[in-house]
PDB file of N, CA and C in Angstrom:
ATOM      1  N   MET A  26     -88.804 -88.374  23.937  1.00 74.00           N
ATOM      2  CA  MET A  26     -87.687 -88.937  23.626  1.00 74.00           C
ATOM      3  C   MET A  26     -87.302 -89.578  22.682  1.00 74.00           C
ATOM      4  N   GLN A  27     -86.207 -90.142  22.595  1.00 75.00           N
ATOM      5  CA  GLN A  27     -86.219 -90.339  20.994  1.00 75.00           C
ATOM      6  C   GLN A  27     -85.461 -91.687  21.285  1.00 75.00           C
ATOM      7  N   VAL A  28     -85.537 -92.838  20.307  1.00 81.00           N
ATOM      8  CA  VAL A  28     -85.063 -94.243  21.138  1.00 81.00           C
ATOM      9  C   VAL A  28     -84.046 -93.665  19.944  1.00 81.00           C
ATOM     10  N   VAL A  29     -82.444 -93.927  20.394  1.00 75.00           N
ATOM     11  CA  VAL A  29     -80.954 -93.964  19.981  1.00 75.00           C
ATOM     12  C   VAL A  29     -80.747 -94.136  18.431  1.00 75.00           C
ATOM     13  N   GLY A  30     -81.681 -95.238  17.758  1.00 78.00           N
ATOM     14  CA  GLY A  30     -81.617 -95.569  16.715  1.00 78.00           C
ATOM     15  C   GLY A  30     -82.064 -94.580  15.651  1.00 78.00           C
ATOM     16  N   THR A  31     -82.470 -93.958  16.464  1.00 82.00           N
ATOM     17  CA  THR A  31     -83.234 -93.137  15.169  1.00 82.00           C
ATOM     18  C   THR A  31     -82.505 -91.323  15.357  1.00 82.00           C
ATOM     19  N   LEU A  32     -81.060 -91.784  15.755  1.00 85.00           N
ATOM     20  CA  LEU A  32     -80.578 -90.521  15.785  1.00 85.00           C
ATOM     21  C   LEU A  32     -79.684 -89.933  14.313  1.00 85.00           C
ATOM     22  N   SER A  33     -78.988 -88.915  14.050  1.00 83.00           N
ATOM     23  CA  SER A  33     -78.444 -88.762  13.939  1.00 83.00           C
ATOM     24  C   SER A  33     -76.669 -89.317  13.466  1.00 83.00           C
ATOM     25  N   GLY A  34     -76.046 -89.114  12.634  1.00 80.00           N
ATOM     26  CA  GLY A  34     -74.748 -89.792  13.434  1.00 80.00           C
ATOM     27  C   GLY A  34     -73.715 -88.736  14.393  1.00 80.00           C
ATOM     28  N   GLY A  35     -74.633 -87.311  14.061  1.00 79.00           N
ATOM     29  CA  GLY A  35     -73.373 -86.228  14.883  1.00 79.00           C
ATOM     30  C   GLY A  35     -74.694 -86.341  16.694  1.00 79.00           C
ATOM     31  N   GLU A  36     -75.313 -86.654  16.660  1.00 83.00           N
ATOM     32  CA  GLU A  36     -76.402 -86.361  17.323  1.00 83.00           C
ATOM     33  C   GLU A  36     -75.678 -87.781  18.240  1.00 83.00           C
ATOM     34  N   ARG A  37     -75.286 -89.459  17.436  1.00 84.00           N
ATOM     35  CA  ARG A  37     -74.819 -90.011  18.799  1.00 84.00           C
ATOM     36  C   ARG A  37     -73.682 -89.520  19.130  1.00 84.00           C
ATOM     37  N   GLN A  38     -72.571 -88.989  18.301  1.00 82.00           N
ATOM     38  CA  GLN A  38     -71.377 -88.833  18.817  1.00 82.00           C
ATOM     39  C   GLN A  38     -71.412 -87.529  20.309  1.00 82.00           C
ATOM     40  N   MET A  39     -72.337 -87.046  20.216  1.00 81.00           N
ATOM     41  CA  MET A  39     -72.853 -86.072  21.396  1.00 81.00           C
ATOM     42  C   MET A  39     -73.336 -86.802  22.359  1.00 81.00           C
ATOM     43  N   LEU A  40     -74.991 -87.656  22.059  1.00 85.00           N
ATOM     44  CA  LEU A  40     -74.807 -88.776  23.382  1.00 85.00           C
ATOM     45  C   LEU A  40     -73.937 -89.174  24.245  1.00 85.00           C
ATOM     46  N   ALA A  41     -72.496 -89.902  22.905  1.00 86.00           N
ATOM     47  CA  ALA A  41     -71.869 -90.313  23.721  1.00 86.00           C
ATOM     48  C   ALA A  41     -70.625 -90.154  24.414  1.00 86.00           C
ATOM     49  N   VAL A  42     -70.504 -88.606  24.370  1.00 84.00           N
ATOM     50  CA  VAL A  42     -69.460 -87.529  24.951  1.00 84.00           C
ATOM     51  C   VAL A  42     -70.308 -87.891  26.444  1.00 84.00           C
ATOM     52  N   GLY A  43     -71.622 -86.812  25.867  1.00 86.00           N
ATOM     53  CA  GLY A  43     -72.147 -86.707  27.117  1.00 86.00           C
ATOM     54  C   GLY A  43     -72.284 -87.902  28.508  1.00 86.00           C
ATOM     55  N   ARG A  44     -72.616 -89.332  27.609  1.00 89.00           N
ATOM     56  CA  ARG A  44     -73.009 -90.247  28.569  1.00 89.00           C
ATOM     57  C   ARG A  44     -71.566 -90.483  29.210  1.00 89.00           C
ATOM     58  N   ALA A  45     -70.184 -90.383  28.837  1.00 89.00           N
ATOM     59  CA  ALA A  45     -69.060 -90.409  29.034  1.00 89.00           C
ATOM     60  C   ALA A  45     -68.677 -89.505  30.565  1.00 89.00           C
ATOM     61  N   LEU A  46     -69.344 -87.421  30.085  1.00 87.00           N
ATOM     62  CA  LEU A  46     -68.891 -87.288  31.199  1.00 87.00           C
ATOM     63  C   LEU A  46     -69.762 -87.250  31.803  1.00 87.00           C
ATOM     64  N   MET A  47     -70.880 -87.455  31.770  1.00 91.00           N
ATOM     65  CA  MET A  47     -71.444 -88.292  33.611  1.00 91.00           C
ATOM     66  C   MET A  47     -71.170 -89.128  34.425  1.00 91.00           C
ATOM     67  N   ALA A  48     -69.391 -89.653  34.264  1.00 92.00           N
ATOM     68  CA  ALA A  48     -69.260 -90.628  35.054  1.00 92.00           C
ATOM     69  C   ALA A  48     -68.148 -89.525  35.239  1.00 92.00           C
ATOM     70  N   LYS A  49     -67.781 -88.167  35.135  1.00 91.00           N
ATOM     71  CA  LYS A  49     -66.886 -87.336  36.381  1.00 91.00           C
ATOM     72  C   LYS A  49     -65.694 -87.679  36.105  1.00 91.00           C
ATOM     73  N   PRO A  50     -65.172 -88.447  34.786  1.00 93.00           N
ATOM     74  CA  PRO A  50     -63.498 -89.124  34.064  1.00 93.00           C
ATOM     75  C   PRO A  50     -62.700 -88.152  34.511  1.00 93.00           C
ATOM     76  N   LYS A  51     -61.748 -88.250  34.843  1.00 94.00           N
ATOM     77  CA  LYS A  51     -60.262 -87.032  34.382  1.00 94.00           C
ATOM     78  C   LYS A  51     -59.661 -87.001  33.778  1.00 94.00           C
ATOM     79  N   LEU A  52     -60.409 -87.927  32.510  1.00 95.00           N
ATOM     80  CA  LEU A  52     -59.367 -87.970  30.882  1.00 95.00           C
ATOM     81  C   LEU A  52     -60.312 -88.893  30.365  1.00 95.00           C
ATOM     82  N   LEU A  53     -60.821 -88.377  29.074  1.00 93.00           N
ATOM     83  CA  LEU A  53     -61.799 -89.459  28.088  1.00 93.00           C
ATOM     84  C   LEU A  53     -60.849 -88.983  27.274  1.00 93.00           C
ATOM     85  N   MET A  54     -60.965 -90.584  26.986  1.00 94.00           N
ATOM     86  CA  MET A  54     -60.227 -91.015  25.650  1.00 94.00           C
ATOM     87  C   MET A  54     -61.121 -91.523  24.109  1.00 94.00           C
ATOM     88  N   LEU A  55     -60.756 -90.282  23.101  1.00 93.00           N
ATOM     89  CA  LEU A  55     -62.000 -90.455  22.280  1.00 93.00           C
ATOM     90  C   LEU A  55     -60.768 -90.335  20.039  1.00 93.00           C
ATOM     91  N   ASP A  56     -61.928 -91.311  20.132  1.00 93.00           N
ATOM     92  CA  ASP A  56     -61.122 -92.362  18.725  1.00 93.00           C
ATOM     93  C   ASP A  56     -61.960 -92.088  17.523  1.00 93.00           C
ATOM     94  N   GLU A  57     -61.560 -90.587  16.728  1.00 92.00           N
ATOM     95  CA  GLU A  57     -61.991 -90.289  15.466  1.00 92.00           C
ATOM     96  C   GLU A  57     -63.609 -90.154  16.037  1.00 92.00           C
ATOM     97  N   PRO A  58     -63.785 -88.775  16.670  1.00 90.00           N
ATOM     98  CA  PRO A  58     -65.622 -88.281  16.677  1.00 90.00           C
ATOM     99  C   PRO A  58     -65.673 -87.553  15.967  1.00 90.00           C
ATOM    100  N   SER A  59     -65.231 -86.849  14.935  1.00 89.00           N
ATOM    101  CA  SER A  59     -65.424 -86.384  13.724  1.00 89.00           C
ATOM    102  C   SER A  59     -65.875 -87.645  12.718  1.00 89.00           C
ATOM    103  N   LEU A  60     -65.439 -88.702  12.382  1.00 88.00           N
ATOM    104  CA  LEU A  60     -65.663 -89.627  11.009  1.00 88.00           C
ATOM    105  C   LEU A  60     -67.101 -89.122  10.900  1.00 88.00           C
ATOM    106  N   GLY A  61     -66.808 -89.058   9.363  1.00 84.00           N
ATOM    107  CA  GLY A  61     -67.915 -89.708   8.681  1.00 84.00           C
ATOM    108  C   GLY A  61     -69.859 -88.259   9.209  1.00 84.00           C
ATOM    109  N   LEU A  62     -68.949 -87.387   9.848  1.00 85.00           N
ATOM    110  CA  LEU A  62     -70.300 -85.946  10.361  1.00 85.00           C
ATOM    111  C   LEU A  62     -69.520 -85.144   9.265  1.00 85.00           C
ATOM    112  N   ALA A  63     -71.300 -84.386   9.475  1.00 86.00           N
ATOM    113  CA  ALA A  63     -71.320 -83.203   8.149  1.00 86.00           C
ATOM    114  C   ALA A  63     -70.485 -82.376   9.026  1.00 86.00           C
ATOM    115  N   PRO A  64     -69.369 -81.181   7.891  1.00 89.00           N
ATOM    116  CA  PRO A  64     -69.086 -79.958   9.026  1.00 89.00           C
ATOM    117  C   PRO A  64     -69.322 -79.297  10.105  1.00 89.00           C
ATOM    118  N   LEU A  65     -70.594 -78.428  10.368  1.00 89.00           N
ATOM    119  CA  LEU A  65     -71.385 -78.370  11.143  1.00 89.00           C
ATOM    120  C   LEU A  65     -71.830 -79.037  12.499  1.00 89.00           C
ATOM    121  N   ILE A  66     -71.418 -80.479  12.159  1.00 86.00           N
ATOM    122  CA  ILE A  66     -71.689 -80.629  13.843  1.00 86.00           C
ATOM    123  C   ILE A  66     -70.225 -81.341  13.988  1.00 86.00           C
ATOM    124  N   THR A  67     -69.032 -81.451  12.774  1.00 89.00           N
ATOM    125  CA  THR A  67     -67.942 -81.332  13.195  1.00 89.00           C
ATOM    126  C   THR A  67     -67.579 -80.759  14.509  1.00 89.00           C
ATOM    127  N   LYS A  68     -68.007 -79.319  13.431  1.00 90.00           N
ATOM    128  CA  LYS A  68     -67.349 -77.901  14.343  1.00 90.00           C
ATOM    129  C   LYS A  68     -68.422 -77.958  15.607  1.00 90.00           C
ATOM    130  N   GLU A  69     -69.580 -78.027  15.759  1.00 88.00           N
ATOM    131  CA  GLU A  69     -70.570 -78.584  17.892  1.00 88.00           C
ATOM    132  C   GLU A  69     -69.042 -79.873  18.551  1.00 88.00           C
ATOM    133  N   ILE A  70     -69.304 -81.249  18.012  1.00 87.00           N
ATOM    134  CA  ILE A  70     -68.147 -81.953  18.695  1.00 87.00           C
ATOM    135  C   ILE A  70     -66.863 -81.430  19.045  1.00 87.00           C
ATOM    136  N   PHE A  71     -66.011 -80.458  18.020  1.00 92.00           N
ATOM    137  CA  PHE A  71     -65.132 -79.945  18.435  1.00 92.00           C
ATOM    138  C   PHE A  71     -64.978 -78.210  19.367  1.00 92.00           C
ATOM    139  N   HIS A  72     -66.003 -78.302  19.317  1.00 91.00           N
ATOM    140  CA  HIS A  72     -66.710 -76.915  20.263  1.00 91.00           C
ATOM    141  C   HIS A  72     -66.847 -77.922  22.212  1.00 91.00           C
ATOM    142  N   ILE A  73     -67.067 -78.878  21.940  1.00 88.00           N
ATOM    143  CA  ILE A  73     -67.484 -79.235  23.359  1.00 88.00           C
ATOM    144  C   ILE A  73     -66.508 -80.408  23.991  1.00 88.00           C
ATOM    145  N   ILE A  74     -65.666 -80.645  22.757  1.00 90.00           N
ATOM    146  CA  ILE A  74     -64.372 -81.151  23.003  1.00 90.00           C
ATOM    147  C   ILE A  74     -63.532 -79.930  23.813  1.00 90.00           C
ATOM    148  N   SER A  75     -63.631 -78.979  22.893  1.00 91.00           N
ATOM    149  CA  SER A  75     -62.385 -77.545  23.058  1.00 91.00           C
ATOM    150  C   SER A  75     -63.252 -77.451  25.180  1.00 91.00           C
ATOM    151  N   GLY A  76     -64.343 -77.313  25.659  1.00 90.00           N
ATOM    152  CA  GLY A  76     -65.073 -77.258  26.438  1.00 90.00           C
ATOM    153  C   GLY A  76     -64.441 -77.947  27.709  1.00 90.00           C
ATOM    154  N   MET A  77     -63.727 -78.908  27.529  1.00 89.00           N
ATOM    155  CA  MET A  77     -63.754 -80.596  28.358  1.00 89.00           C
ATOM    156  C   MET A  77     -62.535 -79.949  29.720  1.00 89.00           C
ATOM    157  N   ARG A  78     -61.725 -78.779  28.842  1.00 88.00           N
ATOM    158  CA  ARG A  78     -60.553 -79.303  29.723  1.00 88.00           C
ATOM    159  C   ARG A  78     -61.089 -77.125  31.026  1.00 88.00           C
ATOM    160  N   ASP A  79     -62.257 -77.053  30.288  1.00 89.00           N
ATOM    161  CA  ASP A  79     -62.449 -76.064  31.128  1.00 89.00           C
ATOM    162  C   ASP A  79     -63.529 -76.817  32.670  1.00 89.00           C
ATOM    163  N   ILE A  80     -63.996 -77.652  32.135  1.00 90.00           N
ATOM    164  CA  ILE A  80     -64.597 -78.418  33.410  1.00 90.00           C
ATOM    165  C   ILE A  80     -62.949 -79.564  33.825  1.00 90.00           C
ATOM    166  N   GLY A  81     -62.171 -79.493  33.853  1.00 91.00           N
ATOM    167  CA  GLY A  81     -60.976 -79.972  33.877  1.00 91.00           C
ATOM    168  C   GLY A  81     -61.134 -82.007  33.961  1.00 91.00           C
ATOM    169  N   VAL A  82     -61.667 -81.680  32.455  1.00 94.00           N
ATOM    170  CA  VAL A  82     -60.942 -83.077  31.840  1.00 94.00           C
ATOM    171  C   VAL A  82     -60.025 -83.009  30.355  1.00 94.00           C
ATOM    172  N   SER A  83     -58.788 -84.087  31.145  1.00 94.00           N
ATOM    173  CA  SER A  83     -58.547 -84.269  30.067  1.00 94.00           C
ATOM    174  C   SER A  83     -58.435 -84.990  28.549  1.00 94.00           C
ATOM    175  N   THR A  84     -58.189 -84.987  27.714  1.00 94.00           N
ATOM    176  CA  THR A  84     -58.889 -85.614  27.105  1.00 94.00           C
ATOM    177  C   THR A  84     -57.794 -86.176  26.114  1.00 94.00           C
ATOM    178  N   LEU A  85     -57.879 -87.352  25.766  1.00 95.00           N
ATOM    179  CA  LEU A  85     -56.616 -87.751  24.981  1.00 95.00           C
ATOM    180  C   LEU A  85     -57.644 -88.021  23.434  1.00 95.00           C
ATOM    181  N   LEU A  86     -57.049 -87.925  22.477  1.00 95.00           N
ATOM    182  CA  LEU A  86     -58.147 -86.642  21.156  1.00 95.00           C
ATOM    183  C   LEU A  86     -57.279 -88.029  20.090  1.00 95.00           C
ATOM    184  N   ILE A  87     -57.341 -88.619  19.773  1.00 94.00           N
ATOM    185  CA  ILE A  87     -57.123 -89.395  18.102  1.00 94.00           C
ATOM    186  C   ILE A  87     -57.903 -89.714  17.088  1.00 94.00           C
ATOM    187  N   GLU A  88     -57.247 -88.687  15.910  1.00 92.00           N
ATOM    188  CA  GLU A  88     -58.088 -87.845  15.420  1.00 92.00           C
ATOM    189  C   GLU A  88     -57.595 -87.632  13.536  1.00 92.00           C
ATOM    190  N   GLN A  89     -58.041 -87.915  12.614  1.00 88.00           N
ATOM    191  CA  GLN A  89     -57.408 -87.698  11.031  1.00 88.00           C
ATOM    192  C   GLN A  89     -57.570 -86.330  10.716  1.00 88.00           C
ATOM    193  N   ASN A  90     -58.417 -84.848  10.927  1.00 89.00           N
ATOM    194  CA  ASN A  90     -59.049 -84.015  10.725  1.00 89.00           C
ATOM    195  C   ASN A  90     -57.892 -83.135  11.874  1.00 89.00           C
ATOM    196  N   ALA A  91     -56.426 -83.688  11.125  1.00 89.00           N
ATOM    197  CA  ALA A  91     -55.698 -82.430  11.884  1.00 89.00           C
ATOM    198  C   ALA A  91     -55.712 -80.668  11.819  1.00 89.00           C
ATOM    199  N   ARG A  92     -56.288 -80.385  11.181  1.00 89.00           N
ATOM    200  CA  ARG A  92     -56.717 -78.745  11.718  1.00 89.00           C
ATOM    201  C   ARG A  92     -57.506 -78.904  12.618  1.00 89.00           C
ATOM    202  N   ALA A  93     -58.360 -79.150  12.841  1.00 91.00           N
ATOM    203  CA  ALA A  93     -59.711 -79.260  14.047  1.00 91.00           C
ATOM    204  C   ALA A  93     -58.619 -80.133  14.727  1.00 91.00           C
ATOM    205  N   ALA A  94     -57.570 -81.035  15.427  1.00 93.00           N
ATOM    206  CA  ALA A  94     -58.005 -81.807  16.120  1.00 93.00           C
ATOM    207  C   ALA A  94     -56.519 -80.637  16.878  1.00 93.00           C
ATOM    208  N   LEU A  95     -55.814 -80.209  16.500  1.00 93.00           N
ATOM    209  CA  LEU A  95     -54.415 -79.404  17.028  1.00 93.00           C
ATOM    210  C   LEU A  95     -55.296 -77.477  17.147  1.00 93.00           C
ATOM    211  N   HIS A  96     -55.860 -77.436  16.875  1.00 93.00           N
ATOM    212  CA  HIS A  96     -56.495 -75.943  17.084  1.00 93.00           C
ATOM    213  C   HIS A  96     -57.157 -76.265  18.801  1.00 93.00           C
ATOM    214  N   VAL A  97     -57.779 -77.770  19.204  1.00 93.00           N
ATOM    215  CA  VAL A  97     -58.357 -77.630  20.151  1.00 93.00           C
ATOM    216  C   VAL A  97     -57.130 -78.424  21.445  1.00 93.00           C
ATOM    217  N   ALA A  98     -55.937 -78.340  20.605  1.00 95.00           N
ATOM    218  CA  ALA A  98     -54.993 -79.827  21.487  1.00 95.00           C
ATOM    219  C   ALA A  98     -54.184 -78.643  21.889  1.00 95.00           C
ATOM    220  N   ASP A  99     -53.409 -78.872  23.117  1.00 95.00           N
ATOM    221  CA  ASP A  99     -52.272 -78.249  23.949  1.00 95.00           C
ATOM    222  C   ASP A  99     -50.716 -79.489  23.280  1.00 95.00           C
ATOM    223  N   THR A 100     -50.658 -80.206  23.535  1.00 96.00           N
ATOM    224  CA  THR A 100     -49.757 -80.976  22.167  1.00 96.00           C
ATOM    225  C   THR A 100     -50.163 -81.956  21.587  1.00 96.00           C
ATOM    226  N   GLY A 101     -49.254 -81.790  20.641  1.00 95.00           N
ATOM    227  CA  GLY A 101     -49.959 -83.095  19.756  1.00 95.00           C
ATOM    228  C   GLY A 101     -48.842 -83.951  19.476  1.00 95.00           C
ATOM    229  N   TYR A 102     -48.687 -85.122  18.801  1.00 94.00           N
ATOM    230  CA  TYR A 102     -48.563 -85.947  18.383  1.00 94.00           C
ATOM    231  C   TYR A 102     -49.307 -86.378  16.691  1.00 94.00           C
ATOM    232  N   VAL A 103     -47.907 -86.575  16.037  1.00 90.00           N
ATOM    233  CA  VAL A 103     -47.705 -87.405  14.615  1.00 90.00           C
ATOM    234  C   VAL A 103     -47.150 -88.149  13.686  1.00 90.00           C
ATOM    235  N   LEU A 104     -48.138 -89.139  13.538  1.00 88.00           N
ATOM    236  CA  LEU A 104     -47.655 -90.738  13.296  1.00 88.00           C
ATOM    237  C   LEU A 104     -47.836 -91.063  12.216  1.00 88.00           C
ATOM    238  N   GLU A 105     -47.076 -91.418  11.118  1.00 87.00           N
ATOM    239  CA  GLU A 105     -47.598 -92.228   9.929  1.00 87.00           C
ATOM    240  C   GLU A 105     -47.096 -93.434  10.234  1.00 87.00           C
ATOM    241  N   THR A 106     -47.333 -94.408   9.445  1.00 89.00           N
ATOM    242  CA  THR A 106     -47.374 -95.842   9.336  1.00 89.00           C
ATOM    243  C   THR A 106     -47.181 -96.659  10.950  1.00 89.00           C
ATOM    244  N   GLY A 107     -47.824 -95.671  11.922  1.00 89.00           N
ATOM    245  CA  GLY A 107     -47.439 -96.508  13.530  1.00 89.00           C
ATOM    246  C   GLY A 107     -46.179 -95.777  14.386  1.00 89.00           C
ATOM    247  N   GLU A 108     -45.229 -95.039  13.424  1.00 92.00           N
ATOM    248  CA  GLU A 108     -44.482 -94.621  13.974  1.00 92.00           C
ATOM    249  C   GLU A 108     -44.510 -92.976  14.511  1.00 92.00           C
ATOM    250  N   LEU A 109     -44.181 -92.411  15.647  1.00 93.00           N
ATOM    251  CA  LEU A 109     -44.217 -90.804  15.893  1.00 93.00           C
ATOM    252  C   LEU A 109     -43.212 -90.224  14.655  1.00 93.00           C
ATOM    253  N   VAL A 110     -43.516 -89.742  14.199  1.00 90.00           N
ATOM    254  CA  VAL A 110     -42.607 -88.653  13.359  1.00 90.00           C
ATOM    255  C   VAL A 110     -42.314 -87.076  13.826  1.00 90.00           C
ATOM    256  N   LEU A 111     -43.521 -87.086  14.382  1.00 92.00           N
ATOM    257  CA  LEU A 111     -43.382 -85.652  15.028  1.00 92.00           C
ATOM    258  C   LEU A 111     -43.867 -85.067  16.295  1.00 92.00           C
ATOM    259  N   ASP A 112     -43.750 -84.303  17.703  1.00 95.00           N
ATOM    260  CA  ASP A 112     -44.422 -83.944  18.615  1.00 95.00           C
ATOM    261  C   ASP A 112     -44.165 -82.897  19.329  1.00 95.00           C
ATOM    262  N   GLY A 113     -45.073 -82.202  19.827  1.00 96.00           N
ATOM    263  CA  GLY A 113     -44.426 -80.789  20.400  1.00 96.00           C
ATOM    264  C   GLY A 113     -46.067 -79.935  20.542  1.00 96.00           C
ATOM    265  N   LYS A 114     -45.756 -78.397  21.122  1.00 97.00           N
ATOM    266  CA  LYS A 114     -46.841 -77.759  21.345  1.00 97.00           C
ATOM    267  C   LYS A 114     -47.984 -77.948  19.424  1.00 97.00           C
ATOM    268  N   ALA A 115     -48.980 -78.012  19.996  1.00 96.00           N
ATOM    269  CA  ALA A 115     -50.357 -78.644  18.965  1.00 96.00           C
ATOM    270  C   ALA A 115     -50.303 -77.036  18.439  1.00 96.00           C
ATOM    271  N   SER A 116     -49.441 -75.414  18.695  1.00 95.00           N
ATOM    272  CA  SER A 116     -49.589 -74.108  17.749  1.00 95.00           C
ATOM    273  C   SER A 116     -48.873 -74.644  17.239  1.00 95.00           C
ATOM    274  N   ASP A 117     -47.657 -75.268  17.718  1.00 96.00           N
ATOM    275  CA  ASP A 117     -45.817 -75.361  17.023  1.00 96.00           C
ATOM    276  C   ASP A 117     -46.032 -76.302  15.639  1.00 96.00           C
ATOM    277  N   LEU A 118     -47.129 -77.306  16.265  1.00 94.00           N
ATOM    278  CA  LEU A 118     -46.756 -78.317  14.792  1.00 94.00           C
ATOM    279  C   LEU A 118     -47.805 -77.648  14.029  1.00 94.00           C
ATOM    280  N   ALA A 119     -48.654 -76.918  13.953  1.00 92.00           N
ATOM    281  CA  ALA A 119     -50.243 -76.331  13.502  1.00 92.00           C
ATOM    282  C   ALA A 119     -49.506 -74.830  12.681  1.00 92.00           C
ATOM    283  N   SER A 120     -48.226 -74.448  12.753  1.00 92.00           N
ATOM    284  CA  SER A 120     -47.189 -73.840  11.749  1.00 92.00           C
ATOM    285  C   SER A 120     -45.955 -74.236  11.508  1.00 92.00           C
ATOM    286  N   ASN A 121     -45.782 -75.398  11.702  1.00 91.00           N
ATOM    287  CA  ASN A 121     -45.003 -76.012  11.201  1.00 91.00           C
ATOM    288  C   ASN A 121     -45.294 -76.793   9.277  1.00 91.00           C
ATOM    289  N   PRO A 122     -44.603 -76.012   8.634  1.00 89.00           N
ATOM    290  CA  PRO A 122     -44.256 -75.971   7.335  1.00 89.00           C
ATOM    291  C   PRO A 122     -44.207 -77.450   7.037  1.00 89.00           C
ATOM    292  N   LEU A 123     -43.816 -78.624   7.394  1.00 87.00           N
ATOM    293  CA  LEU A 123     -43.848 -80.121   7.006  1.00 87.00           C
ATOM    294  C   LEU A 123     -45.443 -80.286   7.401  1.00 87.00           C
ATOM    295  N   VAL A 124     -46.093 -79.837   8.584  1.00 88.00           N
ATOM    296  CA  VAL A 124     -47.208 -80.698   8.495  1.00 88.00           C
ATOM    297  C   VAL A 124     -48.535 -79.897   7.900  1.00 88.00           C
ATOM    298  N   ILE A 125     -48.337 -78.807   8.068  1.00 86.00           N
ATOM    299  CA  ILE A 125     -48.785 -77.629   6.653  1.00 86.00           C
ATOM    300  C   ILE A 125     -49.478 -78.511   6.045  1.00 86.00           C
ATOM    301  N   GLU A 126     -47.624 -78.743   4.553  1.00 85.00           N
ATOM    302  CA  GLU A 126     -47.968 -79.440   3.391  1.00 85.00           C
ATOM    303  C   GLU A 126     -48.170 -80.712   3.209  1.00 85.00           C
ATOM    304  N   SER A 127     -48.543 -81.803   4.385  1.00 82.00           N
ATOM    305  CA  SER A 127     -48.218 -82.357   4.389  1.00 82.00           C
ATOM    306  C   SER A 127     -49.608 -82.656   5.537  1.00 82.00           C
ATOM    307  N   TYR A 128     -50.560 -82.210   5.886  1.00 79.00           N
ATOM    308  CA  TYR A 128     -51.544 -82.986   6.556  1.00 79.00           C
ATOM    309  C   TYR A 128     -52.667 -81.854   6.876  1.00 79.00           C
ATOM    310  N   LEU A 129     -52.502 -80.590   6.716  1.00 76.00           N
ATOM    311  CA  LEU A 129     -53.279 -79.782   6.353  1.00 76.00           C
ATOM    312  C   LEU A 129     -53.846 -79.402   4.760  1.00 76.00           C
ATOM    313  N   GLY A 130     -53.277 -80.090   4.401  1.00 69.00           N
ATOM    314  CA  GLY A 130     -53.490 -79.320   2.541  1.00 69.00           C
ATOM    315  C   GLY A 130     -53.711 -78.252   1.927  1.00 69.00           C
ATOM    316  N   LEU A 131     -52.499 -77.646   2.511  1.00 61.00           N
ATOM    317  CA  LEU A 131     -52.044 -76.698   2.011  1.00 61.00           C
ATOM    318  C   LEU A 131     -50.691 -76.594   1.300  1.00 61.00           C
ATOM    319  N   THR A 132     -50.325 -76.046   0.632  1.00 56.00           N
ATOM    320  CA  THR A 132     -49.391 -76.298   0.085  1.00 56.00           C
ATOM    321  C   THR A 132     -48.399 -74.789  -0.197  1.00 56.00           C
ATOM    322  N   LYS A 133     -46.921 -73.891  -0.740  1.00 53.00           N
ATOM    323  CA  LYS A 133     -46.899 -73.308  -0.082  1.00 53.00           C
ATOM    324  C   LYS A 133     -46.566 -72.552  -0.919  1.00 53.00           C
ATOM    325  N   GLY A 134     -47.216 -70.782  -0.489  1.00 52.00           N
ATOM    326  CA  GLY A 134     -47.712 -70.066  -1.431  1.00 52.00           C
ATOM    327  C   GLY A 134     -49.232 -69.714  -0.995  1.00 52.00           C
ATOM    328  N   HIS A 135     -50.098 -71.332  -0.282  1.00 49.00           N
ATOM    329  CA  HIS A 135     -51.145 -70.226   0.304  1.00 49.00           C
ATOM    330  C   HIS A 135     -51.624 -70.149   1.532  1.00 49.00           C
TER     331      HIS A 135
END
């Protein structure tokens, strides 16, 4: 057994998700689950989020890591200064030139 205060940030995030899933929710809302986490832990968190669909849990995900969020999402919404600027299938948003250039950190030609 380990005291929660001694867990890493990633371990705490996984614990929080696990505790939430114990209640067998139909909808889980996650606000920036990857914030401040190392890349390998972020990958694991998104793997867990992706698996929630398989167990019948819908997820509302608020995330600045657009690439990871669009990879696990069915539908995406892009907000700028609190205003909805784009929405649609996540796969369409991930291939949208505006999203690619503005939110995925890529420029034309890459």
